């Protein structure tokens, strides 16, 4: 009889614990993270630095393209009078120049992306900390990024953008 009472008592405790946990309310919120980053102070200087860096890479690419075009035109003009060995050498030079141009273009895109990430990192870190503080202060279980539209359906949630902007001192 005592064993049955103990088992019954344990079952009651477990059921109570499960019921209490099931009743725990989860609070959801969302924020347009991209929009938040765009409104933060310092974004103008980041955009300016990014554009300056991109312009430098673009100018270098334009110079390389002009050099390739000039050498191609020169080759086409002189090709009828070239010997086979000179023609092969010039074709190889043009191919090498084209390959360098393609490599530069790919590397420039990667460098530009890395530079943008480097510039945005302090703003992103600051925004994330503010979101974490807002979540803790307001009892949110989850805050979702509505920028990417990854949630196809959810019950209504609160937009925490005004709270985060206030936390960051943005009007």
Tab-separated table of N, CA and C in Angstrom:
chain	number	residue	atom	x	y	z
A	1	UNK	N	0.821	-1.191	0.000
A	1	UNK	CA	0.000	0.000	0.000
A	1	UNK	C	0.868	1.259	0.000
A	2	UNK	N	1.969	1.211	0.772
A	2	UNK	CA	2.859	2.367	0.813
A	2	UNK	C	3.510	2.592	-0.547
A	3	UNK	N	3.836	1.480	-1.253
A	3	UNK	CA	4.436	1.607	-2.577
A	3	UNK	C	3.464	2.273	-3.539
A	4	UNK	N	2.237	1.890	-3.492
A	4	UNK	CA	1.223	2.472	-4.377
A	4	UNK	C	1.056	3.954	-4.063
A	5	UNK	N	1.082	4.302	-2.803
A	5	UNK	CA	0.950	5.702	-2.405
A	5	UNK	C	2.139	6.510	-2.913
A	6	UNK	N	3.347	5.943	-2.810
A	6	UNK	CA	4.549	6.640	-3.292
A	6	UNK	C	4.494	6.822	-4.808
A	7	UNK	N	4.122	5.775	-5.523
A	7	UNK	CA	4.014	5.854	-6.983
A	7	UNK	C	2.964	6.891	-7.365
A	8	UNK	N	1.836	6.868	-6.696
A	8	UNK	CA	0.779	7.838	-6.962
A	8	UNK	C	1.275	9.259	-6.693
A	9	UNK	N	1.995	9.453	-5.597
A	9	UNK	CA	2.529	10.765	-5.236
A	9	UNK	C	3.517	11.256	-6.295
A	10	UNK	N	4.403	10.372	-6.755
A	10	UNK	CA	5.371	10.727	-7.800
A	10	UNK	C	4.641	11.082	-9.090
A	11	UNK	N	3.624	10.319	-9.446
A	11	UNK	CA	2.845	10.616	-10.651
A	11	UNK	C	2.158	11.973	-10.556
A	12	UNK	N	1.625	12.289	-9.398
A	12	UNK	CA	0.976	13.589	-9.196
A	12	UNK	C	2.000	14.708	-9.343
A	13	UNK	N	3.178	14.547	-8.759
A	13	UNK	CA	4.232	15.561	-8.876
A	13	UNK	C	4.659	15.751	-10.331
A	14	UNK	N	4.846	14.651	-11.041
A	14	UNK	CA	5.254	14.737	-12.444
A	14	UNK	C	4.174	15.405	-13.287
A	15	UNK	N	2.934	15.051	-13.060
A	15	UNK	CA	1.825	15.650	-13.802
A	15	UNK	C	1.740	17.142	-13.521
A	16	UNK	N	1.930	17.527	-12.276
A	16	UNK	CA	1.901	18.939	-11.903
A	16	UNK	C	3.042	19.688	-12.577
A	17	UNK	N	4.223	19.107	-12.585
A	17	UNK	CA	5.385	19.747	-13.211
A	17	UNK	C	5.174	19.908	-14.711
A	18	UNK	N	4.647	18.876	-15.344
A	18	UNK	CA	4.390	18.939	-16.785
A	18	UNK	C	3.328	19.986	-17.088
A	19	UNK	N	2.288	20.029	-16.307
A	19	UNK	CA	1.213	21.006	-16.520
A	19	UNK	C	1.729	22.420	-16.307
A	20	UNK	N	2.554	22.612	-15.303
A	20	UNK	CA	3.101	23.945	-15.036
A	20	UNK	C	3.995	24.388	-16.182
A	21	UNK	N	4.779	23.480	-16.700
A	21	UNK	CA	5.669	23.800	-17.809
A	21	UNK	C	4.872	24.084	-19.076
A	22	UNK	N	3.803	23.352	-19.301
A	22	UNK	CA	2.971	23.545	-20.486
A	22	UNK	C	2.257	24.886	-20.444
A	23	UNK	N	1.976	25.381	-19.254
A	23	UNK	CA	1.270	26.644	-19.121
A	23	UNK	C	2.204	27.843	-19.238
A	24	UNK	N	3.489	27.601	-19.259
A	24	UNK	CA	4.453	28.683	-19.378
A	24	UNK	C	4.236	29.385	-20.718
A	25	UNK	N	3.959	30.650	-20.688
A	25	UNK	CA	3.645	31.419	-21.884
A	25	UNK	C	4.940	31.825	-22.583
A	26	UNK	N	4.966	31.577	-23.861
A	26	UNK	CA	6.104	32.011	-24.652
A	26	UNK	C	5.691	33.262	-25.407
A	27	UNK	N	6.479	34.293	-25.268
A	27	UNK	CA	6.170	35.572	-25.885
A	27	UNK	C	7.087	35.761	-27.095
A	28	UNK	N	6.477	36.052	-28.243
A	28	UNK	CA	7.219	36.227	-29.481
A	28	UNK	C	7.187	37.686	-29.905
A	29	UNK	N	8.261	38.107	-30.531
A	29	UNK	CA	8.326	39.441	-31.111
A	29	UNK	C	9.055	39.358	-32.438
A	30	UNK	N	8.990	40.430	-33.199
A	30	UNK	CA	9.719	40.466	-34.464
A	30	UNK	C	10.294	41.853	-34.678
A	31	UNK	N	11.317	41.913	-35.517
A	31	UNK	CA	11.946	43.189	-35.839
A	31	UNK	C	12.507	43.099	-37.253
A	32	UNK	N	12.430	44.190	-37.974
A	32	UNK	CA	13.058	44.285	-39.291
A	32	UNK	C	14.500	44.721	-39.045
A	33	UNK	N	15.388	43.742	-38.909
A	33	UNK	CA	16.771	43.997	-38.507
A	33	UNK	C	17.487	44.882	-39.523
A	34	UNK	N	17.245	44.649	-40.780
A	34	UNK	CA	17.880	45.434	-41.836
A	34	UNK	C	17.474	46.904	-41.741
A	35	UNK	N	16.198	47.142	-41.507
A	35	UNK	CA	15.703	48.509	-41.360
A	35	UNK	C	16.304	49.173	-40.125
A	36	UNK	N	16.438	48.413	-39.054
A	36	UNK	CA	17.052	48.940	-37.837
A	36	UNK	C	18.481	49.386	-38.109
A	37	UNK	N	19.259	48.558	-38.773
A	37	UNK	CA	20.656	48.890	-39.079
A	37	UNK	C	20.719	50.155	-39.935
A	38	UNK	N	19.794	50.286	-40.893
A	38	UNK	CA	19.791	51.454	-41.778
A	38	UNK	C	19.488	52.752	-41.034
A	39	UNK	N	18.763	52.671	-39.909
A	39	UNK	CA	18.394	53.884	-39.180
A	39	UNK	C	19.376	54.235	-38.068
A	40	UNK	N	20.342	53.382	-37.823
A	40	UNK	CA	21.268	53.628	-36.716
A	40	UNK	C	22.271	54.724	-37.068
A	41	UNK	N	22.666	55.518	-36.065
A	41	UNK	CA	23.700	56.533	-36.299
A	41	UNK	C	25.002	55.858	-36.740
A	42	UNK	N	25.695	56.494	-37.670
A	42	UNK	CA	26.943	55.942	-38.175
A	42	UNK	C	26.777	55.259	-39.517
A	43	UNK	N	25.535	55.036	-39.929
A	43	UNK	CA	25.285	54.357	-41.198
A	43	UNK	C	25.768	55.203	-42.376
A	44	UNK	N	25.642	56.531	-42.275
A	44	UNK	CA	26.078	57.404	-43.367
A	44	UNK	C	27.580	57.296	-43.603
A	45	UNK	N	28.360	57.291	-42.526
A	45	UNK	CA	29.815	57.188	-42.688
A	45	UNK	C	30.208	55.811	-43.215
A	46	UNK	N	29.473	54.792	-42.828
A	46	UNK	CA	29.738	53.444	-43.346
A	46	UNK	C	29.449	53.404	-44.843
A	47	UNK	N	28.316	53.965	-45.253
A	47	UNK	CA	27.977	53.998	-46.679
A	47	UNK	C	29.024	54.759	-47.478
A	48	UNK	N	29.490	55.877	-46.929
A	48	UNK	CA	30.496	56.687	-47.607
A	48	UNK	C	31.808	55.918	-47.762
A	49	UNK	N	32.256	55.268	-46.695
A	49	UNK	CA	33.500	54.489	-46.749
A	49	UNK	C	33.364	53.333	-47.735
A	50	UNK	N	32.217	52.689	-47.725
A	50	UNK	CA	31.967	51.564	-48.633
A	50	UNK	C	32.008	52.035	-50.088
A	51	UNK	N	31.329	53.136	-50.371
A	51	UNK	CA	31.282	53.649	-51.741
A	51	UNK	C	32.662	54.073	-52.225
A	52	UNK	N	33.463	54.671	-51.343
A	52	UNK	CA	34.821	55.075	-51.708
A	52	UNK	C	35.661	53.847	-52.050
A	53	UNK	N	35.558	52.829	-51.226
A	53	UNK	CA	36.310	51.594	-51.460
A	53	UNK	C	35.860	50.926	-52.759
A	54	UNK	N	34.544	50.872	-52.971
A	54	UNK	CA	33.994	50.258	-54.184
A	54	UNK	C	34.424	51.037	-55.429
A	55	UNK	N	34.458	52.354	-55.321
A	55	UNK	CA	34.858	53.198	-56.452
A	55	UNK	C	36.311	52.922	-56.831
A	56	UNK	N	37.182	52.766	-55.827
A	56	UNK	CA	38.583	52.453	-56.104
A	56	UNK	C	38.731	51.127	-56.837
A	57	UNK	N	37.999	50.121	-56.390
A	57	UNK	CA	38.044	48.818	-57.061
A	57	UNK	C	37.472	48.911	-58.477
A	58	UNK	N	36.402	49.660	-58.621
A	58	UNK	CA	35.770	49.825	-59.929
A	58	UNK	C	36.710	50.539	-60.906
A	59	UNK	N	37.409	51.562	-60.416
A	59	UNK	CA	38.362	52.284	-61.268
A	59	UNK	C	39.480	51.357	-61.739
A	60	UNK	N	39.988	50.534	-60.838
A	60	UNK	CA	41.046	49.590	-61.210
A	60	UNK	C	40.533	48.597	-62.249
A	61	UNK	N	39.321	48.117	-62.070
A	61	UNK	CA	38.730	47.176	-63.022
A	61	UNK	C	38.544	47.833	-64.388
A	62	UNK	N	38.092	49.074	-64.401
A	62	UNK	CA	37.906	49.806	-65.654
A	62	UNK	C	39.239	49.979	-66.378
A	63	UNK	N	40.293	50.281	-65.636
A	63	UNK	CA	41.628	50.428	-66.220
A	63	UNK	C	42.087	49.110	-66.844
A	64	UNK	N	41.863	48.026	-66.137
A	64	UNK	CA	42.259	46.711	-66.657
A	64	UNK	C	41.453	46.345	-67.901
A	65	UNK	N	40.160	46.675	-67.915
A	65	UNK	CA	39.320	46.387	-69.080
A	65	UNK	C	39.775	47.202	-70.292
A	66	UNK	N	40.114	48.475	-70.059
A	66	UNK	CA	40.580	49.331	-71.151
A	66	UNK	C	41.895	48.799	-71.722
A	67	UNK	N	42.781	48.351	-70.844
A	67	UNK	CA	44.056	47.787	-71.297
A	67	UNK	C	43.816	46.545	-72.157
A	68	UNK	N	42.920	45.682	-71.728
A	68	UNK	CA	42.604	44.473	-72.493
A	68	UNK	C	42.011	44.832	-73.856
A	69	UNK	N	41.074	45.770	-73.869
A	69	UNK	CA	40.447	46.176	-75.132
A	69	UNK	C	41.470	46.772	-76.091
A	70	UNK	N	42.363	47.618	-75.574
A	70	UNK	CA	43.388	48.232	-76.428
A	70	UNK	C	44.313	47.169	-77.017
A	71	UNK	N	44.716	46.212	-76.209
A	71	UNK	CA	45.608	45.158	-76.696
A	71	UNK	C	44.888	44.256	-77.697
A	72	UNK	N	43.582	44.023	-77.487
A	72	UNK	CA	42.820	43.218	-78.446
A	72	UNK	C	42.715	43.933	-79.791
A	73	UNK	N	42.434	45.230	-79.741
A	73	UNK	CA	42.324	46.006	-80.979
A	73	UNK	C	43.668	46.051	-81.707
A	74	UNK	N	44.739	46.234	-80.950
A	74	UNK	CA	46.081	46.264	-81.536
A	74	UNK	C	46.406	44.911	-82.178
A	75	UNK	N	46.056	43.842	-81.476
A	75	UNK	CA	46.300	42.495	-82.002
A	75	UNK	C	45.517	42.271	-83.294
A	76	UNK	N	44.248	42.654	-83.302
A	76	UNK	CA	43.415	42.448	-84.489
A	76	UNK	C	43.934	43.253	-85.680
A	77	UNK	N	44.459	44.444	-85.403
A	77	UNK	CA	44.966	45.279	-86.492
A	77	UNK	C	46.255	44.701	-87.084
A	78	UNK	N	47.100	44.135	-86.232
A	78	UNK	CA	48.409	43.655	-86.688
A	78	UNK	C	48.438	42.159	-86.996
A	79	UNK	N	47.371	41.453	-86.694
A	79	UNK	CA	47.345	39.995	-86.849
A	79	UNK	C	47.704	39.519	-88.258
A	80	UNK	N	47.193	40.159	-89.315
A	80	UNK	CA	47.508	39.648	-90.661
A	80	UNK	C	49.007	39.648	-90.991
A	81	UNK	N	49.764	40.515	-90.357
A	81	UNK	CA	51.193	40.603	-90.676
A	81	UNK	C	52.074	39.855	-89.676
A	82	UNK	N	51.476	39.233	-88.660
A	82	UNK	CA	52.255	38.542	-87.622
A	82	UNK	C	52.629	37.135	-88.064
A	83	UNK	N	53.792	36.724	-87.606
A	83	UNK	CA	54.182	35.327	-87.813
A	83	UNK	C	53.413	34.475	-86.804
A	84	UNK	N	53.395	33.182	-87.023
A	84	UNK	CA	52.648	32.282	-86.135
A	84	UNK	C	53.146	32.339	-84.703
A	85	UNK	N	54.448	32.388	-84.497
A	85	UNK	CA	54.999	32.394	-83.138
A	85	UNK	C	54.625	33.679	-82.402
A	86	UNK	N	54.658	34.803	-83.095
A	86	UNK	CA	54.273	36.083	-82.470
A	86	UNK	C	52.774	36.092	-82.208
A	87	UNK	N	51.997	35.560	-83.151
A	87	UNK	CA	50.542	35.484	-82.985
A	87	UNK	C	50.191	34.637	-81.758
A	88	UNK	N	50.837	33.484	-81.607
A	88	UNK	CA	50.580	32.625	-80.449
A	88	UNK	C	50.977	33.313	-79.144
A	89	UNK	N	52.095	34.014	-79.174
A	89	UNK	CA	52.561	34.729	-77.977
A	89	UNK	C	51.563	35.821	-77.591
A	90	UNK	N	51.108	36.580	-78.570
A	90	UNK	CA	50.147	37.663	-78.299
A	90	UNK	C	48.799	37.107	-77.825
A	91	UNK	N	48.360	36.003	-78.415
A	91	UNK	CA	47.105	35.381	-77.979
A	91	UNK	C	47.210	34.913	-76.528
A	92	UNK	N	48.369	34.353	-76.179
A	92	UNK	CA	48.582	33.914	-74.793
A	92	UNK	C	48.597	35.116	-73.851
A	93	UNK	N	49.231	36.207	-74.269
A	93	UNK	CA	49.242	37.427	-73.452
A	93	UNK	C	47.818	37.939	-73.229
A	94	UNK	N	47.018	37.944	-74.292
A	94	UNK	CA	45.628	38.396	-74.173
A	94	UNK	C	44.828	37.478	-73.247
A	95	UNK	N	45.024	36.180	-73.372
A	95	UNK	CA	44.316	35.231	-72.506
A	95	UNK	C	44.737	35.414	-71.053
A	96	UNK	N	46.029	35.605	-70.817
A	96	UNK	CA	46.527	35.830	-69.451
A	96	UNK	C	45.948	37.117	-68.867
A	97	UNK	N	45.902	38.160	-69.693
A	97	UNK	CA	45.346	39.435	-69.235
A	97	UNK	C	43.861	39.281	-68.916
A	98	UNK	N	43.139	38.554	-69.750
A	98	UNK	CA	41.718	38.298	-69.500
A	98	UNK	C	41.533	37.512	-68.204
A	99	UNK	N	42.351	36.491	-67.991
A	99	UNK	CA	42.267	35.697	-66.756
A	99	UNK	C	42.550	36.553	-65.524
A	100	UNK	N	43.534	37.445	-65.621
A	100	UNK	CA	43.832	38.355	-64.499
A	100	UNK	C	42.646	39.277	-64.228
A	101	UNK	N	42.003	39.733	-65.297
A	101	UNK	CA	40.837	40.600	-65.156
A	101	UNK	C	39.700	39.868	-64.445
A	102	UNK	N	39.419	38.645	-64.843
A	102	UNK	CA	38.355	37.850	-64.215
A	102	UNK	C	38.704	37.565	-62.759
A	103	UNK	N	39.952	37.192	-62.501
A	103	UNK	CA	40.388	36.933	-61.121
A	103	UNK	C	40.252	38.180	-60.260
A	104	UNK	N	40.660	39.328	-60.822
A	104	UNK	CA	40.553	40.579	-60.075
A	104	UNK	C	39.095	40.888	-59.762
A	105	UNK	N	38.225	40.697	-60.734
A	105	UNK	CA	36.805	40.984	-60.536
A	105	UNK	C	36.219	40.111	-59.425
A	106	UNK	N	36.551	38.838	-59.427
A	106	UNK	CA	36.048	37.934	-58.386
A	106	UNK	C	36.619	38.298	-57.016
A	107	UNK	N	37.914	38.585	-56.969
A	107	UNK	CA	38.546	38.944	-55.702
A	107	UNK	C	38.004	40.284	-55.195
A	108	UNK	N	37.750	41.211	-56.111
A	108	UNK	CA	37.215	42.516	-55.719
A	108	UNK	C	35.827	42.363	-55.095
A	109	UNK	N	34.999	41.497	-55.657
A	109	UNK	CA	33.671	41.264	-55.082
A	109	UNK	C	33.785	40.690	-53.675
A	110	UNK	N	34.695	39.746	-53.498
A	110	UNK	CA	34.898	39.144	-52.175
A	110	UNK	C	35.443	40.178	-51.190
A	111	UNK	N	36.423	40.969	-51.641
A	111	UNK	CA	36.996	42.006	-50.773
A	111	UNK	C	35.944	43.036	-50.375
A	112	UNK	N	35.107	43.400	-51.323
A	112	UNK	CA	34.062	44.377	-51.049
A	112	UNK	C	33.069	43.839	-50.024
A	113	UNK	N	32.698	42.579	-50.145
A	113	UNK	CA	31.791	41.955	-49.173
A	113	UNK	C	32.442	41.899	-47.792
A	114	UNK	N	33.716	41.513	-47.741
A	114	UNK	CA	34.430	41.459	-46.460
A	114	UNK	C	34.538	42.844	-45.829
A	115	UNK	N	34.797	43.848	-46.656
A	115	UNK	CA	34.914	45.218	-46.158
A	115	UNK	C	33.580	45.702	-45.593
A	116	UNK	N	32.495	45.398	-46.291
A	116	UNK	CA	31.167	45.778	-45.807
A	116	UNK	C	30.871	45.097	-44.465
A	117	UNK	N	31.184	43.812	-44.359
A	117	UNK	CA	30.975	43.087	-43.098
A	117	UNK	C	31.789	43.705	-41.970
A	118	UNK	N	33.024	44.072	-42.274
A	118	UNK	CA	33.903	44.698	-41.280
A	118	UNK	C	33.332	46.042	-40.822
A	119	UNK	N	32.822	46.821	-41.768
A	119	UNK	CA	32.250	48.126	-41.431
A	119	UNK	C	30.972	47.986	-40.599
A	120	UNK	N	30.137	47.003	-40.928
A	120	UNK	CA	28.840	46.847	-40.267
A	120	UNK	C	28.911	46.125	-38.922
A	121	UNK	N	29.988	45.404	-38.666
A	121	UNK	CA	30.077	44.587	-37.456
A	121	UNK	C	29.790	45.372	-36.175
A	122	UNK	N	30.382	46.555	-35.961
A	122	UNK	CA	30.068	47.284	-34.719
A	122	UNK	C	28.582	47.645	-34.594
A	123	UNK	N	27.952	48.039	-35.695
A	123	UNK	CA	26.523	48.371	-35.653
A	123	UNK	C	25.685	47.131	-35.372
A	124	UNK	N	26.021	46.035	-36.012
A	124	UNK	CA	25.271	44.792	-35.815
A	124	UNK	C	25.395	44.320	-34.375
A	125	UNK	N	26.608	44.379	-33.839
A	125	UNK	CA	26.815	43.965	-32.440
A	125	UNK	C	26.010	44.841	-31.484
A	126	UNK	N	26.021	46.144	-31.733
A	126	UNK	CA	25.277	47.078	-30.878
A	126	UNK	C	23.773	46.803	-30.961
A	127	UNK	N	23.279	46.562	-32.167
A	127	UNK	CA	21.851	46.283	-32.357
A	127	UNK	C	21.458	44.974	-31.673
A	128	UNK	N	22.286	43.965	-31.801
A	128	UNK	CA	21.981	42.675	-31.163
A	128	UNK	C	21.923	42.808	-29.642
A	129	UNK	N	22.850	43.560	-29.079
A	129	UNK	CA	22.842	43.754	-27.623
A	129	UNK	C	21.571	44.476	-27.186
A	130	UNK	N	21.165	45.479	-27.956
A	130	UNK	CA	19.938	46.205	-27.625
A	130	UNK	C	18.721	45.285	-27.729
A	131	UNK	N	18.689	44.440	-28.739
A	131	UNK	CA	17.577	43.496	-28.898
A	131	UNK	C	17.546	42.521	-27.725
A	132	UNK	N	18.710	42.032	-27.332
A	132	UNK	CA	18.777	41.116	-26.185
A	132	UNK	C	18.257	41.788	-24.913
A	133	UNK	N	18.646	43.048	-24.701
A	133	UNK	CA	18.182	43.768	-23.507
A	133	UNK	C	16.669	43.960	-23.538
A	134	UNK	N	16.143	44.348	-24.699
A	134	UNK	CA	14.698	44.536	-24.840
A	134	UNK	C	13.978	43.214	-24.586
A	135	UNK	N	14.513	42.131	-25.116
A	135	UNK	CA	13.887	40.815	-24.922
A	135	UNK	C	13.863	40.439	-23.445
A	136	UNK	N	14.974	40.651	-22.764
A	136	UNK	CA	15.041	40.307	-21.341
A	136	UNK	C	14.121	41.200	-20.511
A	137	UNK	N	14.135	42.497	-20.794
A	137	UNK	CA	13.335	43.446	-20.017
A	137	UNK	C	11.834	43.257	-20.225
A	138	UNK	N	11.440	42.775	-21.400
A	138	UNK	CA	10.018	42.656	-21.726
A	138	UNK	C	9.525	41.217	-21.760
A	139	UNK	N	10.340	40.280	-21.337
A	139	UNK	CA	9.915	38.893	-21.201
A	139	UNK	C	9.691	38.142	-22.499
A	140	UNK	N	10.411	38.488	-23.555
A	140	UNK	CA	10.262	37.779	-24.823
A	140	UNK	C	11.050	36.479	-24.786
A	141	UNK	N	10.433	35.423	-25.276
A	141	UNK	CA	11.114	34.143	-25.412
A	141	UNK	C	11.899	34.124	-26.717
A	142	UNK	N	11.287	34.635	-27.784
A	142	UNK	CA	11.921	34.686	-29.095
A	142	UNK	C	11.657	36.034	-29.738
A	143	UNK	N	12.663	36.536	-30.450
A	143	UNK	CA	12.481	37.688	-31.330
A	143	UNK	C	12.984	37.250	-32.696
A	144	UNK	N	12.116	37.343	-33.681
A	144	UNK	CA	12.424	36.877	-35.028
A	144	UNK	C	12.794	38.047	-35.923
A	145	UNK	N	13.672	37.788	-36.883
A	145	UNK	CA	14.056	38.791	-37.863
A	145	UNK	C	13.052	38.746	-39.011
A	146	UNK	N	12.247	39.772	-39.143
A	146	UNK	CA	11.226	39.785	-40.192
A	146	UNK	C	11.784	40.226	-41.540
A	147	UNK	N	13.039	40.627	-41.600
A	147	UNK	CA	13.653	41.067	-42.850
A	147	UNK	C	13.658	39.957	-43.884
A	148	UNK	N	14.020	38.768	-43.464
A	148	UNK	CA	14.189	37.674	-44.405
A	148	UNK	C	12.897	36.924	-44.672
A	149	UNK	N	11.855	37.226	-43.944
A	149	UNK	CA	10.561	36.598	-44.183
A	149	UNK	C	10.592	35.085	-44.053
A	150	UNK	N	11.367	34.583	-43.132
A	150	UNK	CA	11.510	33.142	-42.978
A	150	UNK	C	10.297	32.497	-42.315
A	151	UNK	N	9.541	33.240	-41.551
A	151	UNK	CA	8.377	32.679	-40.877
A	151	UNK	C	7.183	32.819	-41.812
A	152	UNK	N	6.632	31.702	-42.229
A	152	UNK	CA	5.503	31.737	-43.150
A	152	UNK	C	4.194	31.991	-42.431
A	153	UNK	N	4.102	31.533	-41.217
A	153	UNK	CA	2.918	31.787	-40.413
A	153	UNK	C	3.328	31.805	-38.957
A	154	UNK	N	2.725	32.713	-38.251
A	154	UNK	CA	2.872	32.709	-36.797
A	154	UNK	C	1.673	33.438	-36.227
A	155	UNK	N	1.414	33.176	-34.993
A	155	UNK	CA	0.376	33.937	-34.334
A	155	UNK	C	0.888	35.363	-34.210
A	156	UNK	N	-0.001	36.307	-34.045
A	156	UNK	CA	0.438	37.693	-33.963
A	156	UNK	C	1.523	37.868	-32.904
A	157	UNK	N	2.516	38.651	-33.281
A	157	UNK	CA	3.594	38.943	-32.343
A	157	UNK	C	3.789	40.450	-32.299
A	158	UNK	N	4.587	40.871	-31.389
A	158	UNK	CA	4.823	42.294	-31.195
A	158	UNK	C	6.054	42.739	-31.965
A	159	UNK	N	5.932	43.877	-32.654
A	159	UNK	CA	7.079	44.478	-33.319
A	159	UNK	C	7.874	45.216	-32.251
A	160	UNK	N	9.091	44.787	-32.029
A	160	UNK	CA	9.905	45.378	-30.966
A	160	UNK	C	10.792	46.508	-31.485
A	161	UNK	N	10.620	46.918	-32.748
A	161	UNK	CA	11.430	47.994	-33.320
A	161	UNK	C	11.385	49.262	-32.472
A	162	UNK	N	10.207	49.750	-32.049
A	162	UNK	CA	10.195	50.973	-31.237
A	162	UNK	C	10.975	50.821	-29.925
A	163	UNK	N	10.879	49.674	-29.296
A	163	UNK	CA	11.596	49.454	-28.039
A	163	UNK	C	13.105	49.441	-28.253
A	164	UNK	N	13.548	48.790	-29.336
A	164	UNK	CA	14.984	48.718	-29.617
A	164	UNK	C	15.514	50.088	-30.018
A	165	UNK	N	14.738	50.831	-30.820
A	165	UNK	CA	15.169	52.182	-31.191
A	165	UNK	C	15.307	53.061	-29.958
A	166	UNK	N	14.371	52.944	-29.033
A	166	UNK	CA	14.452	53.701	-27.785
A	166	UNK	C	15.696	53.300	-27.011
A	167	UNK	N	15.977	52.008	-26.962
A	167	UNK	CA	17.153	51.505	-26.250
A	167	UNK	C	18.436	52.060	-26.871
A	168	UNK	N	18.443	52.223	-28.207
A	168	UNK	CA	19.611	52.744	-28.912
A	168	UNK	C	19.634	54.270	-28.971
A	169	UNK	N	18.559	54.908	-28.527
A	169	UNK	CA	18.489	56.364	-28.566
A	169	UNK	C	18.200	56.920	-29.950
A	170	UNK	N	17.518	56.132	-30.773
A	170	UNK	CA	17.153	56.562	-32.125
A	170	UNK	C	15.702	57.009	-32.097
A	171	UNK	N	15.416	58.136	-32.735
A	171	UNK	CA	14.031	58.632	-32.781
A	171	UNK	C	13.238	57.904	-33.815
